[in-house]
Amino acid sequence: MRIAILAYDNMNLLDLSGPLQALCTANRGSGRALYETVVVSAFGGLITTSAGLPVMTQPLAVLDGVPVDTIIAAGGCAGDEFHAPPQLAAWVACHAARARRVCSVCTGAFILAAAGQLDGRTAATHWAWTGKLQKLHPRVKVDAERIFIRDGNVWTSAGVSAGIDLALALIEEDYGHRIAIEAARQMVVFIKRSGGQSQFSAPLAAQEKAGGRFAELHAWMSGHLHEQLTVERLAAQAGMAPRTFARTYVAQMGVTPGKMVETMRLEAARRALEETGLPLKSIAARSGYADEQNLRRAFQRHLGISPGQYRNRFSPHATQVIA
């Protein structure tokens, strides 16, 4: 299965090396050549990544008349505006229909968009670039919250390390969960962060949005999720009257304090399921759900699956239970 990764000057090194390493690790772990990877640029030769490291590439011409199963457009640029390399965008426009999948990492979505591959589709990119992608390509439905998105045969992923999540998802689709999770273990990463999860943690996202005003409160909340976090208690922690706090919080954050507590509790439970073998009862208590039933209801309501199903899909601890 041949996978072509598109490279160019000032691209992010990890946008290339992350997916490439995941695919090569799957090869090594299976003991057979599952993937043939080709790193190509417009004219071949050395390109210089944004980290300053030169990378040797082959020219696009080496793929003339050669079947390509999957195309992956990497992202990254030197400045505040992304200009899709015209040769790469033109090549994608010409060859995408003959590939089984077309993918992007980070601002590689701009290359796919310039090639007309994202029109009418939902797509992800780095959170800092979502607005620019939407403005430049209004026919694209940009989702700022997703790690990666599959829309038909087009896969797009968020910033930098999300390329690893994308590659592991491709491996799982091609060769099953066992091969994918073994690759993840060898790379010392978890099979986690589903396509519907936030690109960054709820506390960090909250601090970014609030401009620092409630940063200390959010940090305190993340350490006290197992306690009763009423508006009155949060207001006291913030040093404000309850009504003033509630009104100011919604104005700053766009959500109620209760909704933020719910979001942070769900994230804490997800992480515990992904990273530990703790029983559901302990996870429910630690993350503030009180009991397993409340935990199950929250997962069904927000994610559409049970905590057990989530762990089986996204954690290496699926068969391990700590008493």
Tab-separated table of C-alpha atoms in Angstrom:
chain	number	residue	atom	x	y	z
A	1	MET	CA	0.000	0.000	0.000
A	2	ARG	CA	1.745	3.136	-1.218
A	3	ILE	CA	1.354	6.342	0.777
A	4	ALA	CA	2.659	9.640	-0.591
A	5	ILE	CA	3.467	12.378	1.922
A	6	LEU	CA	3.681	15.864	0.402
A	7	ALA	CA	6.571	18.018	1.641
A	8	TYR	CA	7.718	21.592	0.999
A	9	ASP	CA	9.977	24.258	2.484
A	10	ASN	CA	9.038	25.508	5.967
A	11	MET	CA	6.690	22.624	6.655
A	12	ASN	CA	6.434	21.334	10.230
A	13	LEU	CA	8.880	18.517	10.809
A	14	LEU	CA	6.478	16.560	13.029
A	15	ASP	CA	3.684	16.844	10.461
A	16	LEU	CA	5.904	14.687	8.271
A	17	SER	CA	7.809	12.564	10.772
A	18	GLY	CA	4.829	11.764	13.041
A	19	PRO	CA	2.672	9.961	10.452
A	20	LEU	CA	5.766	8.544	8.752
A	21	GLN	CA	7.010	7.000	11.999
A	22	ALA	CA	3.595	5.542	12.821
A	23	LEU	CA	3.367	3.873	9.418
A	24	CYS	CA	6.926	2.546	9.588
A	25	THR	CA	6.342	1.284	13.133
A	26	ALA	CA	3.291	-0.639	11.907
A	27	ASN	CA	5.514	-2.250	9.272
A	28	ARG	CA	8.109	-3.256	11.825
A	29	GLY	CA	5.585	-4.508	14.365
A	30	SER	CA	3.765	-6.691	11.856
A	31	GLY	CA	6.975	-8.110	10.396
A	32	ARG	CA	5.873	-7.294	6.858
A	33	ALA	CA	5.689	-4.318	4.541
A	34	LEU	CA	2.187	-3.021	5.158
A	35	TYR	CA	3.039	0.406	3.775
A	36	GLU	CA	5.422	1.792	1.203
A	37	THR	CA	5.959	5.451	2.078
A	38	VAL	CA	7.229	8.059	-0.378
A	39	VAL	CA	8.075	11.618	0.675
A	40	VAL	CA	7.685	13.905	-2.332
A	41	SER	CA	8.046	17.610	-3.053
A	42	ALA	CA	7.380	19.609	-6.185
A	43	PHE	CA	10.834	19.107	-7.679
A	44	GLY	CA	12.535	16.731	-5.267
A	45	GLY	CA	15.824	17.211	-3.450
A	46	LEU	CA	16.330	18.835	-0.079
A	47	ILE	CA	13.566	20.859	1.524
A	48	THR	CA	14.122	22.705	4.790
A	49	THR	CA	11.554	22.256	7.547
A	50	SER	CA	10.490	25.047	9.899
A	51	ALA	CA	12.757	23.454	12.520
A	52	GLY	CA	15.725	24.052	10.219
A	53	LEU	CA	16.296	20.356	9.517
A	54	PRO	CA	16.761	19.480	5.828
A	55	VAL	CA	14.782	16.527	4.515
A	56	MET	CA	15.554	14.686	1.291
A	57	THR	CA	12.530	14.241	-0.953
A	58	GLN	CA	11.703	12.739	-4.310
A	59	PRO	CA	10.024	14.751	-7.078
A	60	LEU	CA	6.319	14.419	-7.749
A	61	ALA	CA	7.264	13.013	-11.146
A	62	VAL	CA	8.330	9.698	-9.553
A	63	LEU	CA	4.644	9.007	-8.987
A	64	ASP	CA	3.671	9.410	-12.641
A	65	GLY	CA	1.773	6.313	-13.670
A	66	VAL	CA	2.266	4.769	-10.222
A	67	PRO	CA	-0.813	3.866	-8.137
A	68	VAL	CA	-1.044	5.797	-4.862
A	69	ASP	CA	-3.377	4.478	-2.185
A	70	THR	CA	-3.235	7.438	0.220
A	71	ILE	CA	-2.084	11.043	-0.098
A	72	ILE	CA	-1.084	12.946	3.042
A	73	ALA	CA	-0.484	16.694	2.844
A	74	ALA	CA	1.654	17.943	5.728
A	75	GLY	CA	1.277	21.420	7.217
A	76	GLY	CA	3.334	24.275	8.570
A	77	CYS	CA	4.642	27.594	7.289
A	78	ALA	CA	7.087	30.352	8.170
A	79	GLY	CA	4.683	33.240	8.700
A	80	ASP	CA	1.137	34.093	9.701
A	81	GLU	CA	-0.397	33.269	6.319
A	82	PHE	CA	-0.427	29.889	4.619
A	83	HIS	CA	0.031	29.844	0.871
A	84	ALA	CA	-0.582	26.381	-0.519
A	85	PRO	CA	2.344	25.399	-2.774
A	86	PRO	CA	0.706	25.642	-6.227
A	87	GLN	CA	2.485	22.620	-7.677
A	88	LEU	CA	1.327	20.426	-4.804
A	89	ALA	CA	-2.253	21.722	-4.928
A	90	ALA	CA	-2.383	21.143	-8.686
A	91	TRP	CA	-0.982	17.625	-8.279
A	92	VAL	CA	-3.574	16.773	-5.609
A	93	ALA	CA	-6.375	18.140	-7.803
A	94	CYS	CA	-5.186	15.906	-10.627
A	95	HIS	CA	-4.507	12.730	-8.660
A	96	ALA	CA	-6.972	12.735	-5.741
A	97	ALA	CA	-9.714	10.945	-7.671
A	98	ARG	CA	-7.398	7.991	-8.265
A	99	ALA	CA	-6.353	7.646	-4.623
A	100	ARG	CA	-8.373	5.687	-2.066
A	101	ARG	CA	-7.833	8.369	0.576
A	102	VAL	CA	-6.734	11.980	0.705
A	103	CYS	CA	-5.505	13.296	4.045
A	104	SER	CA	-3.983	16.361	5.660
A	105	VAL	CA	-2.170	17.267	8.856
A	106	CYS	CA	-2.492	20.729	10.405
A	107	THR	CA	-2.444	23.459	7.719
A	108	GLY	CA	-2.051	20.787	5.074
A	109	ALA	CA	-5.832	21.264	4.916
A	110	PHE	CA	-5.137	24.469	2.967
A	111	ILE	CA	-3.480	22.369	0.251
A	112	LEU	CA	-6.485	20.074	0.015
A	113	ALA	CA	-8.833	23.059	0.018
A	114	ALA	CA	-6.864	24.772	-2.756
A	115	ALA	CA	-7.142	21.530	-4.713
A	116	GLY	CA	-10.935	21.566	-4.338
A	117	GLN	CA	-11.012	18.478	-2.136
A	118	LEU	CA	-12.737	20.060	0.868
A	119	ASP	CA	-15.626	21.860	-0.833
A	120	GLY	CA	-18.829	20.897	0.958
A	121	ARG	CA	-16.925	18.738	3.443
A	122	THR	CA	-16.291	19.072	7.165
A	123	ALA	CA	-12.599	19.509	7.901
A	124	ALA	CA	-10.176	20.018	10.771
A	125	THR	CA	-6.977	22.010	11.013
A	126	HIS	CA	-4.825	23.544	13.740
A	127	TRP	CA	-7.035	25.529	16.127
A	128	ALA	CA	-5.139	28.767	15.418
A	129	TRP	CA	-5.855	28.464	11.675
A	130	THR	CA	-9.521	27.504	11.636
A	131	GLY	CA	-10.764	31.059	11.095
A	132	LYS	CA	-8.342	31.703	8.246
A	133	LEU	CA	-9.236	28.429	6.535
A	134	GLN	CA	-12.934	29.229	6.805
A	135	LYS	CA	-12.476	32.751	5.455
A	136	LEU	CA	-10.255	31.705	2.557
A	137	HIS	CA	-12.393	28.696	1.639
A	138	PRO	CA	-16.014	29.464	2.653
A	139	ARG	CA	-17.327	26.248	1.096
A	140	VAL	CA	-15.417	24.206	3.684
A	141	LYS	CA	-17.209	23.370	6.941
A	142	VAL	CA	-14.381	23.939	9.410
A	143	ASP	CA	-14.690	22.212	12.794
A	144	ALA	CA	-12.395	23.817	15.377
A	145	GLU	CA	-12.871	21.152	18.055
A	146	ARG	CA	-11.880	17.903	16.396
A	147	ILE	CA	-8.578	16.037	16.447
A	148	PHE	CA	-9.302	14.448	13.092
A	149	ILE	CA	-12.309	14.156	10.838
A	150	ARG	CA	-13.219	11.624	8.210
A	151	ASP	CA	-15.641	12.906	5.597
A	152	GLY	CA	-15.998	10.289	2.911
A	153	ASN	CA	-12.537	9.398	1.666
A	154	VAL	CA	-11.046	12.676	2.902
A	155	TRP	CA	-9.370	12.733	6.310
A	156	THR	CA	-8.166	15.972	7.911
A	157	SER	CA	-6.446	16.397	11.263
A	158	ALA	CA	-5.606	19.139	13.706
A	159	GLY	CA	-2.225	20.575	14.624
A	160	VAL	CA	1.147	18.849	14.602
A	161	SER	CA	0.893	15.784	16.869
A	162	ALA	CA	-2.629	15.082	15.584
A	163	GLY	CA	-0.926	13.642	12.512
A	164	ILE	CA	0.039	10.670	14.685
A	165	ASP	CA	-3.599	10.207	15.737
A	166	LEU	CA	-4.590	10.341	12.082
A	167	ALA	CA	-1.966	7.803	11.019
A	168	LEU	CA	-2.973	5.388	13.792
A	169	ALA	CA	-6.592	5.691	12.690
A	170	LEU	CA	-5.581	4.894	9.115
A	171	ILE	CA	-3.629	1.856	10.316
A	172	GLU	CA	-6.605	0.679	12.351
A	173	GLU	CA	-8.914	1.027	9.363
A	174	ASP	CA	-6.497	-0.865	7.122
A	175	TYR	CA	-5.253	-3.635	9.393
A	176	GLY	CA	-7.319	-3.616	12.567
A	177	HIS	CA	-7.036	-2.549	16.180
A	178	ARG	CA	-4.281	-4.980	17.158
A	179	ILE	CA	-1.775	-3.638	14.624
A	180	ALA	CA	-2.672	-0.030	15.425
A	181	ILE	CA	-2.434	-0.376	19.185
A	182	GLU	CA	0.870	-2.237	18.911
A	183	ALA	CA	2.252	0.639	16.827
A	184	ALA	CA	0.978	3.084	19.460
A	185	ARG	CA	2.623	1.136	22.253
A	186	GLN	CA	5.927	1.003	20.419
A	187	MET	CA	5.757	4.771	19.936
A	188	VAL	CA	4.804	5.253	23.605
A	189	VAL	CA	1.537	6.964	22.753
A	190	PHE	CA	-1.988	5.882	23.536
A	191	ILE	CA	-4.729	4.878	21.150
A	192	LYS	CA	-6.872	7.782	22.331
A	193	ARG	CA	-8.260	11.200	21.446
A	194	SER	CA	-11.152	10.180	19.267
A	195	GLY	CA	-12.246	12.336	16.364
A	196	GLY	CA	-14.850	13.994	18.572
A	197	GLN	CA	-12.485	15.071	21.308
A	198	SER	CA	-11.157	18.571	21.847
A	199	GLN	CA	-7.792	19.482	20.347
A	200	PHE	CA	-6.565	20.701	23.737
A	201	SER	CA	-7.700	20.141	27.308
A	202	ALA	CA	-10.806	21.833	28.669
A	203	PRO	CA	-8.870	23.813	31.307
A	204	LEU	CA	-6.390	25.113	28.731
A	205	ALA	CA	-9.109	25.943	26.243
A	206	ALA	CA	-11.012	27.769	28.970
A	207	GLN	CA	-7.950	29.777	29.987
A	208	GLU	CA	-7.277	30.726	26.370
A	209	LYS	CA	-10.832	31.906	25.844
A	210	ALA	CA	-11.032	33.832	29.090
A	211	GLY	CA	-7.824	35.694	28.374
A	212	GLY	CA	-6.502	34.700	31.784
A	213	ARG	CA	-9.311	36.221	33.871
A	214	PHE	CA	-10.510	32.866	35.205
A	215	ALA	CA	-7.246	30.983	34.712
A	216	GLU	CA	-6.639	30.446	38.422
A	217	LEU	CA	-10.242	29.392	38.966
A	218	HIS	CA	-10.075	26.810	36.168
A	219	ALA	CA	-6.848	25.403	37.547
A	220	TRP	CA	-8.488	25.117	40.979
A	221	MET	CA	-11.596	23.496	39.470
A	222	SER	CA	-9.541	20.819	37.737
A	223	GLY	CA	-8.154	19.749	41.116
A	224	HIS	CA	-11.513	19.728	42.909
A	225	LEU	CA	-13.816	18.021	40.411
A	226	HIS	CA	-14.740	15.377	42.993
A	227	GLU	CA	-16.296	18.033	45.215
A	228	GLN	CA	-19.585	19.947	45.029
A	229	LEU	CA	-18.850	22.804	42.608
A	230	THR	CA	-21.888	25.017	42.910
A	231	VAL	CA	-22.074	28.537	41.507
A	232	GLU	CA	-21.852	29.831	45.059
A	233	ARG	CA	-18.647	27.927	45.768
A	234	LEU	CA	-17.060	28.890	42.454
A	235	ALA	CA	-18.022	32.521	43.028
A	236	ALA	CA	-16.436	32.452	46.480
A	237	GLN	CA	-13.265	30.953	45.020
A	238	ALA	CA	-13.210	33.729	42.408
A	239	GLY	CA	-13.861	36.379	45.063
A	240	MET	CA	-17.128	37.537	43.496
A	241	ALA	CA	-20.809	37.653	44.419
A	242	PRO	CA	-22.685	34.664	42.913
A	243	ARG	CA	-24.910	36.692	40.562
A	244	THR	CA	-22.030	38.862	39.380
A	245	PHE	CA	-19.839	35.801	38.908
A	246	ALA	CA	-22.450	33.888	36.914
A	247	ARG	CA	-23.154	36.869	34.653
A	248	THR	CA	-19.473	37.707	34.125
A	249	TYR	CA	-18.512	34.086	33.531
A	250	VAL	CA	-21.087	33.582	30.778
A	251	ALA	CA	-20.056	36.865	29.155
A	252	GLN	CA	-16.380	35.860	29.162
A	253	MET	CA	-16.667	32.137	28.429
A	254	GLY	CA	-19.863	31.793	26.415
A	255	VAL	CA	-21.008	28.933	28.677
A	256	THR	CA	-22.380	28.707	32.207
A	257	PRO	CA	-20.128	27.686	35.121
A	258	GLY	CA	-22.121	24.466	35.413
A	259	LYS	CA	-21.479	23.611	31.775
A	260	MET	CA	-17.752	24.160	32.238
A	261	VAL	CA	-17.730	21.884	35.288
A	262	GLU	CA	-19.509	19.223	33.220
A	263	THR	CA	-16.991	19.568	30.389
A	264	MET	CA	-14.013	19.289	32.723
A	265	ARG	CA	-15.475	16.278	34.523
A	266	LEU	CA	-16.062	14.468	31.239
A	267	GLU	CA	-12.487	15.135	30.159
A	268	ALA	CA	-11.124	13.926	33.495
A	269	ALA	CA	-13.124	10.702	33.184
A	270	ARG	CA	-11.950	10.172	29.605
A	271	ARG	CA	-8.335	10.585	30.587
A	272	ALA	CA	-8.714	8.170	33.478
A	273	LEU	CA	-10.250	5.582	31.160
A	274	GLU	CA	-7.481	6.080	28.610
A	275	GLU	CA	-4.517	6.147	30.939
A	276	THR	CA	-5.409	3.894	33.890
A	277	GLY	CA	-7.010	0.549	34.645
A	278	LEU	CA	-9.080	1.952	37.517
A	279	PRO	CA	-12.608	0.528	37.897
A	280	LEU	CA	-15.520	2.697	36.794
A	281	LYS	CA	-16.628	3.264	40.386
A	282	SER	CA	-13.308	4.896	41.268
A	283	ILE	CA	-13.238	6.974	38.082
A	284	ALA	CA	-16.781	8.197	38.701
A	285	ALA	CA	-15.888	9.278	42.237
A	286	ARG	CA	-12.620	10.972	41.257
A	287	SER	CA	-14.137	12.937	38.392
A	288	GLY	CA	-17.195	14.102	40.326
A	289	TYR	CA	-19.950	11.846	38.986
A	290	ALA	CA	-20.585	10.239	42.406
A	291	ASP	CA	-21.547	6.846	40.957
A	292	GLU	CA	-21.209	4.684	37.855
A	293	GLN	CA	-24.738	5.382	36.631
A	294	ASN	CA	-24.113	9.120	36.404
A	295	LEU	CA	-20.842	8.407	34.605
A	296	ARG	CA	-22.586	6.150	32.089
A	297	ARG	CA	-25.342	8.692	31.462
A	298	ALA	CA	-22.790	11.447	30.819
A	299	PHE	CA	-20.874	9.309	28.309
A	300	GLN	CA	-24.022	8.278	26.470
A	301	ARG	CA	-25.258	11.860	26.372
A	302	HIS	CA	-22.034	13.445	25.131
A	303	LEU	CA	-20.197	10.670	23.274
A	304	GLY	CA	-22.895	8.175	22.382
A	305	ILE	CA	-21.003	5.226	23.907
A	306	SER	CA	-20.566	3.710	27.359
A	307	PRO	CA	-17.414	4.215	29.476
A	308	GLY	CA	-16.538	0.549	28.908
A	309	GLN	CA	-16.835	0.908	25.136
A	310	TYR	CA	-14.715	4.058	25.262
A	311	ARG	CA	-11.976	2.266	27.202
A	312	ASN	CA	-12.048	-0.732	24.844
A	313	ARG	CA	-11.541	1.539	21.862
A	314	PHE	CA	-9.062	4.082	23.141
A	315	SER	CA	-7.035	2.519	25.927
A	316	PRO	CA	-4.342	-0.147	26.246
A	317	HIS	CA	-5.902	-0.889	29.657
A	318	ALA	CA	-9.036	-2.386	28.121
A	319	THR	CA	-8.407	-5.836	29.613
A	320	GLN	CA	-6.655	-4.623	32.781
A	321	VAL	CA	-8.635	-3.772	35.905
A	322	ILE	CA	-7.151	-2.422	39.110
A	323	ALA	CA	-9.132	-3.457	42.181
